[in-house]
Short mmCIF file of C-alpha atoms in Angstrom, two decimals:
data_model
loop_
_atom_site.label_atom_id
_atom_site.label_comp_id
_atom_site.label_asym_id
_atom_site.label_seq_id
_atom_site.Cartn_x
_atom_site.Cartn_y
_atom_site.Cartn_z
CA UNK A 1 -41.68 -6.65 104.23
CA UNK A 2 -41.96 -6.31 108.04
CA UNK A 3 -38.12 -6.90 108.39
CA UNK A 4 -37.71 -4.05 105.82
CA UNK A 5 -40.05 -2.29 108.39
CA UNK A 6 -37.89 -3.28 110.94
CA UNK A 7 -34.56 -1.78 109.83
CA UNK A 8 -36.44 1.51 108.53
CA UNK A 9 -37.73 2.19 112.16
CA UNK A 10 -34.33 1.53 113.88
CA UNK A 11 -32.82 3.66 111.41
CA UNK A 12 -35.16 6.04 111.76
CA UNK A 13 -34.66 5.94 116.12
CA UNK A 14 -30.58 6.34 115.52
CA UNK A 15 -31.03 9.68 113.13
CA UNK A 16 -33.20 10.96 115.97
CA UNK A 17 -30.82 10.31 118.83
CA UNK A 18 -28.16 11.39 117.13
CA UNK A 19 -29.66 15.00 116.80
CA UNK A 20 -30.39 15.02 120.13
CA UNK A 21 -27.09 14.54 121.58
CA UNK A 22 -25.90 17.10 118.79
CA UNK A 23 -28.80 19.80 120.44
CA UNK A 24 -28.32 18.62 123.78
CA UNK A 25 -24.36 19.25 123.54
CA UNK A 26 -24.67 22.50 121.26
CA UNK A 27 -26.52 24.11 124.18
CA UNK A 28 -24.54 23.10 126.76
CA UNK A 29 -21.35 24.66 124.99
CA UNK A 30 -23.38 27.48 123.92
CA UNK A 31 -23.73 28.44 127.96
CA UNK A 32 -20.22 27.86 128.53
CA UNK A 33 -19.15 30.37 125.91
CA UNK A 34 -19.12 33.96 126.28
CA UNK A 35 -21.38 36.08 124.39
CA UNK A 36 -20.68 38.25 121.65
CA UNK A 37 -21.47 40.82 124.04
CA UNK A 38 -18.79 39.71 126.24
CA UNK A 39 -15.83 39.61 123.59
CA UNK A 40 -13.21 42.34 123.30
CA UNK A 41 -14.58 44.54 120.36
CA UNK A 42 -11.55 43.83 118.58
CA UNK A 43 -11.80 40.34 117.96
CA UNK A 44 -14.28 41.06 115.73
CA UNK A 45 -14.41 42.45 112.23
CA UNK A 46 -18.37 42.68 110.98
CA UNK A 47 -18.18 44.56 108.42
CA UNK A 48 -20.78 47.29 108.00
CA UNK A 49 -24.09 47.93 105.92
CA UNK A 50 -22.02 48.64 102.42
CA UNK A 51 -19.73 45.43 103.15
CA UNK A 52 -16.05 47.60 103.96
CA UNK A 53 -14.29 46.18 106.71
CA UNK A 54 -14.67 48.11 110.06
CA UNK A 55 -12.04 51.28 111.26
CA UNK A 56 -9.97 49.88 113.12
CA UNK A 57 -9.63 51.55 116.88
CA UNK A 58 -6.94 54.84 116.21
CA UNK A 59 -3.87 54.96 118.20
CA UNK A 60 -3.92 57.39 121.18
CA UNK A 61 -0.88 59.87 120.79
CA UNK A 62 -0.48 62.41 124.04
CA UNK A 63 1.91 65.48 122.27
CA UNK A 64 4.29 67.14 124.71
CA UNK A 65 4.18 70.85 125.64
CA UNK A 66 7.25 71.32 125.37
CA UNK A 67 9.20 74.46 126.65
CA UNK A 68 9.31 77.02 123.77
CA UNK A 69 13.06 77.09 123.24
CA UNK A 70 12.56 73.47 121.56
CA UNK A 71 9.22 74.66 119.05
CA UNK A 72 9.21 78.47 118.72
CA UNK A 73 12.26 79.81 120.03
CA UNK A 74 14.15 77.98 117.38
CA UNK A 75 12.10 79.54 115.20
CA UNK A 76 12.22 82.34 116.57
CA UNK A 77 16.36 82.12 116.95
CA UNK A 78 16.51 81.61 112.98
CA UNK A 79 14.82 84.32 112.04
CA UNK A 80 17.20 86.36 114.65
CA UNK A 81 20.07 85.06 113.30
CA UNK A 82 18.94 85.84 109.45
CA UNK A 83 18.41 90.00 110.62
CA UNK A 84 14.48 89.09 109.95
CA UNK A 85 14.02 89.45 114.01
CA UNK A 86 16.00 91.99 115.70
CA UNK A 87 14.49 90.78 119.20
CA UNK A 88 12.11 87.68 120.75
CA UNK A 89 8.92 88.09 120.12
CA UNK A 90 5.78 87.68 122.50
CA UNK A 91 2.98 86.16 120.59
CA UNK A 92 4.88 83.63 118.91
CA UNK A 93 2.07 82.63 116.53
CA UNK A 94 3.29 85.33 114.32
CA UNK A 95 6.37 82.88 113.45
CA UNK A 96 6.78 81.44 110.29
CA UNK A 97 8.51 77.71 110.28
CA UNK A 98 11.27 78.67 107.57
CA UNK A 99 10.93 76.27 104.10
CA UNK A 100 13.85 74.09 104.03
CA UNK A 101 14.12 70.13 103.08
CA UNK A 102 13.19 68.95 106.23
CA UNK A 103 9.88 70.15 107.33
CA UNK A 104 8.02 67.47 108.34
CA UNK A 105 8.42 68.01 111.93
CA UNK A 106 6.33 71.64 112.01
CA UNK A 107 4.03 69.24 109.49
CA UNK A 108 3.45 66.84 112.27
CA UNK A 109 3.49 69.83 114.66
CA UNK A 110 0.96 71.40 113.22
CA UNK A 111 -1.75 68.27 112.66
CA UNK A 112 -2.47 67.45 116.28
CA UNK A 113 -2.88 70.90 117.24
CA UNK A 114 -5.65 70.81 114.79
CA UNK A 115 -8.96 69.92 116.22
CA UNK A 116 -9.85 66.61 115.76
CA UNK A 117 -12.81 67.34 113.88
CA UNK A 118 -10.52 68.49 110.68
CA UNK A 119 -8.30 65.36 111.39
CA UNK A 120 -11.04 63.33 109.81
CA UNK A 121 -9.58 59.69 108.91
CA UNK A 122 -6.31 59.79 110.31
CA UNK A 123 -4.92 56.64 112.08
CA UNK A 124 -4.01 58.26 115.38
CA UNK A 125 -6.00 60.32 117.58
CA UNK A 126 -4.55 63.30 120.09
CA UNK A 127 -5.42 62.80 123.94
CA UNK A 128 -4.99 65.25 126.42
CA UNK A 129 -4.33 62.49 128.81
CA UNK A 130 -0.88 61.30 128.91
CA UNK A 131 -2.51 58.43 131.10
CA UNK A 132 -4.51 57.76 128.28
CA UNK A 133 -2.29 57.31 125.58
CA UNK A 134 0.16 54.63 123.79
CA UNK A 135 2.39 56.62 122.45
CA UNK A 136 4.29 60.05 123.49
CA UNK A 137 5.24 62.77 120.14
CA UNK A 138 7.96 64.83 121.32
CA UNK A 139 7.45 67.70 119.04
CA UNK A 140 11.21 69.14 118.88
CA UNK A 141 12.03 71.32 115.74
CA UNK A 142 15.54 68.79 115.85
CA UNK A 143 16.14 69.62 111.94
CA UNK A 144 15.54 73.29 111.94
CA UNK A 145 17.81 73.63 115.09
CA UNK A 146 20.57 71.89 113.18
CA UNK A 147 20.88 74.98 110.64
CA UNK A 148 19.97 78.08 112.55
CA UNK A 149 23.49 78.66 112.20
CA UNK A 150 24.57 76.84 109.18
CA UNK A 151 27.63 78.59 107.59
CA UNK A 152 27.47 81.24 109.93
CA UNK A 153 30.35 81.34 112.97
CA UNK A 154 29.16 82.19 116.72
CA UNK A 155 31.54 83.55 118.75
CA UNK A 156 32.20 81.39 122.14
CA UNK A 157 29.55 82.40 124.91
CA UNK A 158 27.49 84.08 122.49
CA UNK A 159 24.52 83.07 119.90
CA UNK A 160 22.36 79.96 119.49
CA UNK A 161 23.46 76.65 120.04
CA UNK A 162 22.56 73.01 118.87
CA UNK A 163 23.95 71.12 120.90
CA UNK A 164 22.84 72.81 123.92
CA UNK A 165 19.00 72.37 122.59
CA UNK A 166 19.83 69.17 122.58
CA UNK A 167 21.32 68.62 125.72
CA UNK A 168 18.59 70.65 127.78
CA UNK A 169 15.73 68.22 125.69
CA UNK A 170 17.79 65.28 126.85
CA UNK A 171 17.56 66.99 130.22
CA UNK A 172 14.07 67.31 130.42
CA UNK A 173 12.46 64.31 129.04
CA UNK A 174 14.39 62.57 132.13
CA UNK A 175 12.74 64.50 134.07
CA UNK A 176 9.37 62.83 132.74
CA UNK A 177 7.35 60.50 134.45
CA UNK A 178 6.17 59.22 130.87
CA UNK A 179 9.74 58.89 129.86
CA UNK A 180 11.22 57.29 132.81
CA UNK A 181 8.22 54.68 132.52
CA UNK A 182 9.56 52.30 129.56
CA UNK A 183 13.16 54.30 128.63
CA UNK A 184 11.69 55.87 126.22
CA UNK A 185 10.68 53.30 123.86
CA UNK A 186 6.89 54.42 123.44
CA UNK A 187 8.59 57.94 122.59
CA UNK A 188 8.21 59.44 118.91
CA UNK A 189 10.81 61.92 117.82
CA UNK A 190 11.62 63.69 114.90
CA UNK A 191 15.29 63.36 113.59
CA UNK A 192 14.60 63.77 109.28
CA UNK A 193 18.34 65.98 108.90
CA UNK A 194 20.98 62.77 108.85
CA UNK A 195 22.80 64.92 111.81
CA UNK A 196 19.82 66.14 113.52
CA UNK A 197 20.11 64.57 117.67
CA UNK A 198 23.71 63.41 117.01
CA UNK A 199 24.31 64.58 120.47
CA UNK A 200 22.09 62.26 122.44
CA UNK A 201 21.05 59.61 119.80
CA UNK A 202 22.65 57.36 122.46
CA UNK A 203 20.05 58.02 124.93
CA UNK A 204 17.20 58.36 122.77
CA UNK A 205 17.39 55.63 120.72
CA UNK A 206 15.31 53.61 122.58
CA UNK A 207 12.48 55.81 121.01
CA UNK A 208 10.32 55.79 117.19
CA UNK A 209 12.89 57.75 115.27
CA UNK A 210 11.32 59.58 111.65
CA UNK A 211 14.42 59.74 110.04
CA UNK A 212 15.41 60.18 106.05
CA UNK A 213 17.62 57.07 105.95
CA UNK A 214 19.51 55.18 108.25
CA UNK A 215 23.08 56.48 106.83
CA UNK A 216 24.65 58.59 109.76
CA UNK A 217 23.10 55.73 112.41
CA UNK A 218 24.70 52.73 113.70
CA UNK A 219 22.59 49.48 113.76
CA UNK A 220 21.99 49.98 117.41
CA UNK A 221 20.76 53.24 116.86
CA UNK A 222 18.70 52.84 113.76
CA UNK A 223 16.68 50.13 112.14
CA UNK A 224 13.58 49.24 110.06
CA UNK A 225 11.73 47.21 112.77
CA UNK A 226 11.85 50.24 115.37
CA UNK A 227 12.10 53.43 113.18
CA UNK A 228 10.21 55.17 110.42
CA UNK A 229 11.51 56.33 107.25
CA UNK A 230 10.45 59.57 105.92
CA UNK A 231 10.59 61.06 102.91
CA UNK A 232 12.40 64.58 102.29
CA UNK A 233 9.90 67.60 101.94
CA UNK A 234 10.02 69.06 98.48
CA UNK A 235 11.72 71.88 97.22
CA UNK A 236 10.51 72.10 93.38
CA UNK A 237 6.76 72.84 92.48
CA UNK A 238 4.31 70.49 91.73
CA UNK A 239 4.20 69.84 87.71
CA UNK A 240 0.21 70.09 87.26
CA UNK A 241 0.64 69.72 83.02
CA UNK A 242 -0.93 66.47 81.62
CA UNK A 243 1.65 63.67 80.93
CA UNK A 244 3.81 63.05 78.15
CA UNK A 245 7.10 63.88 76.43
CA UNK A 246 6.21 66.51 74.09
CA UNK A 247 7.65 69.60 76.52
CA UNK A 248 10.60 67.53 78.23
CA UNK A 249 13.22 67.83 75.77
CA UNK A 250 16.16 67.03 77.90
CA UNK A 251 17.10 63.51 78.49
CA UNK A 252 18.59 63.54 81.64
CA UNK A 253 18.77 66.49 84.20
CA UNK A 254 20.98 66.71 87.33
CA UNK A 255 21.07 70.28 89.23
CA UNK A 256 22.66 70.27 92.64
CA UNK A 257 25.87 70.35 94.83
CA UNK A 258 28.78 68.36 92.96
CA UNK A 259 30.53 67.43 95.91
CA UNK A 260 29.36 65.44 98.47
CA UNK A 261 31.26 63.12 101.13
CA UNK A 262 30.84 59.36 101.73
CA UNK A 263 28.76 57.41 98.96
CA UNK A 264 28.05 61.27 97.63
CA UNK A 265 31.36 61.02 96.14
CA UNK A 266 30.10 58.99 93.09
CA UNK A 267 28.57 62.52 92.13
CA UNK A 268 31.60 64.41 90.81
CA UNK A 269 32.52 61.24 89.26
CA UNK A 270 29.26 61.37 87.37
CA UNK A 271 29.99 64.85 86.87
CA UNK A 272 32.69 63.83 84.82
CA UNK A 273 31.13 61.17 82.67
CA UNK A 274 27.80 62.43 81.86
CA UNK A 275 28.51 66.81 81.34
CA UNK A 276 29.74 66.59 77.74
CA UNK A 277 26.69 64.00 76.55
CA UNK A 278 24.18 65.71 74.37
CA UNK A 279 20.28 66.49 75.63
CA UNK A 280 22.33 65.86 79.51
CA UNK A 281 22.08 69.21 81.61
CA UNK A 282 24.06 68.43 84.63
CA UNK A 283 25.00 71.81 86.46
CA UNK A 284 26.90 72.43 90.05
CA UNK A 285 24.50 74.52 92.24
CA UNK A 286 23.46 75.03 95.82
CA UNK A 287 20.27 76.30 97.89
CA UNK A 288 19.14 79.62 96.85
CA UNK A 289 15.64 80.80 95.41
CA UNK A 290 17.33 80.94 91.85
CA UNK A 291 18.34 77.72 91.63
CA UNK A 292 15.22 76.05 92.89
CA UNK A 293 13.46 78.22 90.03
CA UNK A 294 16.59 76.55 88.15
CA UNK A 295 15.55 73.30 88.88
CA UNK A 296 12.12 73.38 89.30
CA UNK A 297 12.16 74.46 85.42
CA UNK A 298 14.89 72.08 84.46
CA UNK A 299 13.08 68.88 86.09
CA UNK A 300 9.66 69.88 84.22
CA UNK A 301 11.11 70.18 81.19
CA UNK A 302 13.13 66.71 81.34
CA UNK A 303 12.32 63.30 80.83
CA UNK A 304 14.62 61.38 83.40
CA UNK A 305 16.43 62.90 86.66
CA UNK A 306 19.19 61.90 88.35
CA UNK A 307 19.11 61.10 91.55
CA UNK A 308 22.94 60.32 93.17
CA UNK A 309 23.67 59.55 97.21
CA UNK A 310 24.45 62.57 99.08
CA UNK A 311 26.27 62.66 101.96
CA UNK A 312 23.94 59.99 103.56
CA UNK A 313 22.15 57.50 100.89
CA UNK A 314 19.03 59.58 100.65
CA UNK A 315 19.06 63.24 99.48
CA UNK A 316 15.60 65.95 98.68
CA UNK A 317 15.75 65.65 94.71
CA UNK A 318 14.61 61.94 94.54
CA UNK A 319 11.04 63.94 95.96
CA UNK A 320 11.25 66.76 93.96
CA UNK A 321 11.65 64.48 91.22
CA UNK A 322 8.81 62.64 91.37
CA UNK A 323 6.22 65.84 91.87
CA UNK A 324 7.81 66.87 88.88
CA UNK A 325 6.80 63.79 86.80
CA UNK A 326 10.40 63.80 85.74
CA UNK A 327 11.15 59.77 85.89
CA UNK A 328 13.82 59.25 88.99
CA UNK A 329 17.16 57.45 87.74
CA UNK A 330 18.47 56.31 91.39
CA UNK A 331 22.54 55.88 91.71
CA UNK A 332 22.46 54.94 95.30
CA UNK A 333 23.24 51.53 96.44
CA UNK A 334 22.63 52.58 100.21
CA UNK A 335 19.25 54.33 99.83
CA UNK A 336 16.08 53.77 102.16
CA UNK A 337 12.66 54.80 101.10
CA UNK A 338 9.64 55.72 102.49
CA UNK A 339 6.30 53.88 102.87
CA UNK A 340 7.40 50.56 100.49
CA UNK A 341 5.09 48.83 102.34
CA UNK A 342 2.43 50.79 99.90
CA UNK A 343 4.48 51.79 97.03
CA UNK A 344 6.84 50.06 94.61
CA UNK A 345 9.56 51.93 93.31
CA UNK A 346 10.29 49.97 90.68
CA UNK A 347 7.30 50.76 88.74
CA UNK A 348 8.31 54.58 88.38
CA UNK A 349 12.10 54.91 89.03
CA UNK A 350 14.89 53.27 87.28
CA UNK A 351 17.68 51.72 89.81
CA UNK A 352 21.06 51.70 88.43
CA UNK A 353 24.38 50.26 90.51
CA UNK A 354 26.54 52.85 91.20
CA UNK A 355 29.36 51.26 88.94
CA UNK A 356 27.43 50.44 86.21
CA UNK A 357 26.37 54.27 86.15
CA UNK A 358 30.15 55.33 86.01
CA UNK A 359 30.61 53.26 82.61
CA UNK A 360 30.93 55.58 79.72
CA UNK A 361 28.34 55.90 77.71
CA UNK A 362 26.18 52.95 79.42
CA UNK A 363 23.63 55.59 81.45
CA UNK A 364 22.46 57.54 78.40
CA UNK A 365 22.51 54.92 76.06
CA UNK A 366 20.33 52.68 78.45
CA UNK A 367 17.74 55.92 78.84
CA UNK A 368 17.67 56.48 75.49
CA UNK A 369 16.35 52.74 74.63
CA UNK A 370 13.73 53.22 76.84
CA UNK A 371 10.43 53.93 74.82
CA UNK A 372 7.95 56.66 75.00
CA UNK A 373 5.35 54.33 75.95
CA UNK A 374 7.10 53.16 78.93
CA UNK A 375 7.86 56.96 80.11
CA UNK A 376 4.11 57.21 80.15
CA UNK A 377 3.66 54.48 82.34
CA UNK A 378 5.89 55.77 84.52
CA UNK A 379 4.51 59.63 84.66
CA UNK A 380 1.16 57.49 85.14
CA UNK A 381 2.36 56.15 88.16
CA UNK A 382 3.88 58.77 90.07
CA UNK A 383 0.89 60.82 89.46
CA UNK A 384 -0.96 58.39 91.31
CA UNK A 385 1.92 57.93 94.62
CA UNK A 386 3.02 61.34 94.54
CA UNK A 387 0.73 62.51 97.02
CA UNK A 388 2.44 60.46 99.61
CA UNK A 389 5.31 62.85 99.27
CA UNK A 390 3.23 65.83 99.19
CA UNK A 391 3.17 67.15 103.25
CA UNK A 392 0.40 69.45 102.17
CA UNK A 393 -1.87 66.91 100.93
CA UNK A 394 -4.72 65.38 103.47
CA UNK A 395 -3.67 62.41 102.63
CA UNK A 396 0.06 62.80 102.09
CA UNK A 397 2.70 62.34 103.88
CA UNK A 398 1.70 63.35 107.54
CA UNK A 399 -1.43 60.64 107.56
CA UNK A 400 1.05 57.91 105.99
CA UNK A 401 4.02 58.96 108.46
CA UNK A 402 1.16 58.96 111.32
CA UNK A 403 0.36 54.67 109.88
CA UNK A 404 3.48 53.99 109.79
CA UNK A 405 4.05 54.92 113.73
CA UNK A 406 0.80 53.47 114.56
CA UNK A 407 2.02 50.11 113.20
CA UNK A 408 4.90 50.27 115.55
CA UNK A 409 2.73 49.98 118.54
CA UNK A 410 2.90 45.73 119.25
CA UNK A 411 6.67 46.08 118.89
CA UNK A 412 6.98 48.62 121.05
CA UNK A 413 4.63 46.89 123.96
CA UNK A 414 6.56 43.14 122.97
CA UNK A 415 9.56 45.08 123.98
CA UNK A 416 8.75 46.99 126.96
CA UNK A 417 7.19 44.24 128.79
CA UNK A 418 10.00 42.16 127.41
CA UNK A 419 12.66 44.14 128.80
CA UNK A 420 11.20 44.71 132.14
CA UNK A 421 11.26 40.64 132.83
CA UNK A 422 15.28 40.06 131.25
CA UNK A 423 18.16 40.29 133.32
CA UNK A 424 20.64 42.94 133.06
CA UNK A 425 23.73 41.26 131.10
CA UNK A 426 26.95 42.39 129.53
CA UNK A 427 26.93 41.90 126.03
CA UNK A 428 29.96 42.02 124.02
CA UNK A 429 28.00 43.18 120.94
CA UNK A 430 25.17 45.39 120.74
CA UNK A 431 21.67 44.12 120.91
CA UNK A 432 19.80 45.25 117.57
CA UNK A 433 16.60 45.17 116.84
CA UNK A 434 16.87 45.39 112.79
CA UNK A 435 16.18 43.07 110.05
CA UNK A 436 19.26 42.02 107.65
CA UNK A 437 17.64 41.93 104.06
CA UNK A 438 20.00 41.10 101.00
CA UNK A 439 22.77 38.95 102.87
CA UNK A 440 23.65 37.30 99.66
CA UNK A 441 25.71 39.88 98.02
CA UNK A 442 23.42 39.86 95.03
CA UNK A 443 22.74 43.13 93.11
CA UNK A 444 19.04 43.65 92.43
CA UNK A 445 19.31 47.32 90.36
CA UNK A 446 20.33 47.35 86.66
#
């Protein structure tokens, strides 16, 4: 009994001094370490009072005042050149940004000159600063410039011109301090038109392009990890019916321009296969009012669209498509989209290879397997993405184009502070910042 004593007490002295040592250590550690208080805020991520994970700190964006031949005057200039201006105007507020495909840049324009009190839960934040910010929006009307003289010849000497915009932008962004700083590479610019910048996309692709695909840029120019892909702006109204079938009697509906260069070629071929198949309205037709009453009509009233390359892999109707509810059938083996980091295609368009759609017979009779149920599904979803195409929206397309260039940021510092250490060398091939995705040669559409 007293042995049993014995071992109890020693057992009892070695639990003792072991939680000594533990408290004696613990504080000494504990003095060592920074406090909370100490810490960069955002190491952390308490989440508040309702349990939602904490806002993370917004990007600072410093916009440009640019000169107004590169915002309003090319407004301005379009409306001359259209007889709806017969001279400049002085308050330019009174222009009107044109509608056209590619409007996203007076979109992005016209959020951070809002105040930031109606910018409510958008991921950047405008500074007035340019010392204060981490990235630079240079808010050039690039797109609109690009067709203020579309189809219409200027005599030499005379009239507006593109590609001197673009030359005297080139000209004065190396004339900023900002610019100079890091080539450019903490620069945002809009480029949505495929030819919009073709100028001087040499010297500016250092910088965040928004672009609508990656078709008319070279690899050096153009990639996934630097740029952000955009989507087209709309042309066709909104379909605000209820889903179903009942009202789209047309299988398949295709209204546009019937040829196209490059991969846009495949259209007149699909001209010919699919214009004499029954419930398949596929007509010829350009820009005009009409035909966008045309199509917004046809697309409401029809179950699939068709959505074939243009002259770059991407073209407006995919977008009008899906505000229409009207299922997209993609034949485009080329095309980029817009925010698939959020959004899955697959569950709302149908991806066919561009050969496979040229088969006789193999498009329509594939459609017309496909069961109501499953159309439903579909409408389903692209009622619930299609305000990511919607520029309009609050929480369209400007907020997710604004994420998308806020995630950019690390890259963008990795590289600056990267380049400023390397030594100049002569390459023999360019030096691309892109990601290869698909190397295998295997076909993942129908």
């Amino acid at each position: 009994m007293a042995r049993k004593s014995s071992l109890l007490k020693r057992a009892a002295i070695a639990v003792v001094s072991v939680i000594a040592i533990y408290v004696i250590l613990n504080a000494s550690v504990s003095r060592s370490l920074p406090s909370s208080s100490d810490l960069p805020r955002q190491l952390f991520r308490d989440e508040d009072d309702e349990g939602r994970a904490p806002i993370q700190p917004r990007v600072r964006v410093y916009m440009y005042d640019l000169p107004r031949r590169f915002t309003y005057g090319v407004i301005e200039q379009h409306a001359i050149v259209r007889g709806g201006l017969k001279k400049p105007v002085d308050d330019v507020a009174t222009l009107k940004y044109p509608g056209h495909q590619h409007m996203h840049e007076w979109y992005l324009f016209s959020d951070l000159n809002r105040p930031e009190v109606d910018r409510s839960g958008s991921p950047i934040t405008r500074v007035m600063d340019p010392a204060d910010a981490d990235l630079f929006y240079v808010p050039v009307f690039s797109s609109l410039s690009l067709i203020v003289n579309a189809g219409r010849p200027v005599e030499p000497g005379s009239g507006y011109s593109d590609e001197k915009m673009q030359e005297g932008l080139m000209e004065w962004l190396e004339r900023q301090e900002w610019w100079r700083r890091n080539e450019g590479r903490d620069h945002v610019i809009p480029a949505g038109d495929p030819n919009a910048l073709y100028r001087i996309l040499d010297r500016v692709k250092n910088a965040v392009l928004l672009v609508a695909d990656f078709g008319r840029l070279r690899p050096d120019q153009g990639s996934f990890v630097k740029d952000v892909v955009i989507p087209y702006s709309h042309r066709v109204n909104l379909f605000n019916g209820e889903i179903g079938v009942e009202s789209r009697n047309t299988l398949l509906f295709f209204m546009g321009n019937r040829y196209r260069k490059d991969g846009g070629k495949v259209r007149d071929l699909l001209f010919q296969v699919l214009e004499k198949e029954e419930d398949v309205t596929i007509k010829h037709g350009t820009q005009s009012r009409e035909n966008r009453r045309a199509a917004t009509k046809g697309m409401h009233t029809s179950k699939f669209c068709l959505n074939p390359a243009g002259d770059t892999p991407s073209a407006c109707r995919l977008f009008d498509s899906i505000v229409s509810l009207c299922v997209p059938v993609i034949v485009s083996d080329s095309i980029e989209l817009p925010f698939e980091d959020v959004i899955d295609y697959r569950k709302f368009s149908i991806f066919v290879e561009a050969n496979a759609a040229l088969e006789p017979g193999f498009l329509v009779q594939m459609l017309r397997k496909i069961k109501t149920k499953k159309i439903l599904e579909y409408q389903r979803e692209m009622q619930s993405v299609r305000r990511y195409f919607d520029y309009e929206n609050p929480n369209g397309a400007v907020k997710e184009i604004w994420r998308q260039v806020s995630q950019k940021l690390p890259l963008i510092k990795l590289m600056s502070n990267r380049d400023k250490r390397l030594v100049l060398r002569n390459l023999t091939e360019p030096n691309c910042s892109c990601l290869c995705t698909n190397q295998t040669g295997l076909i993942t559409s129908i």
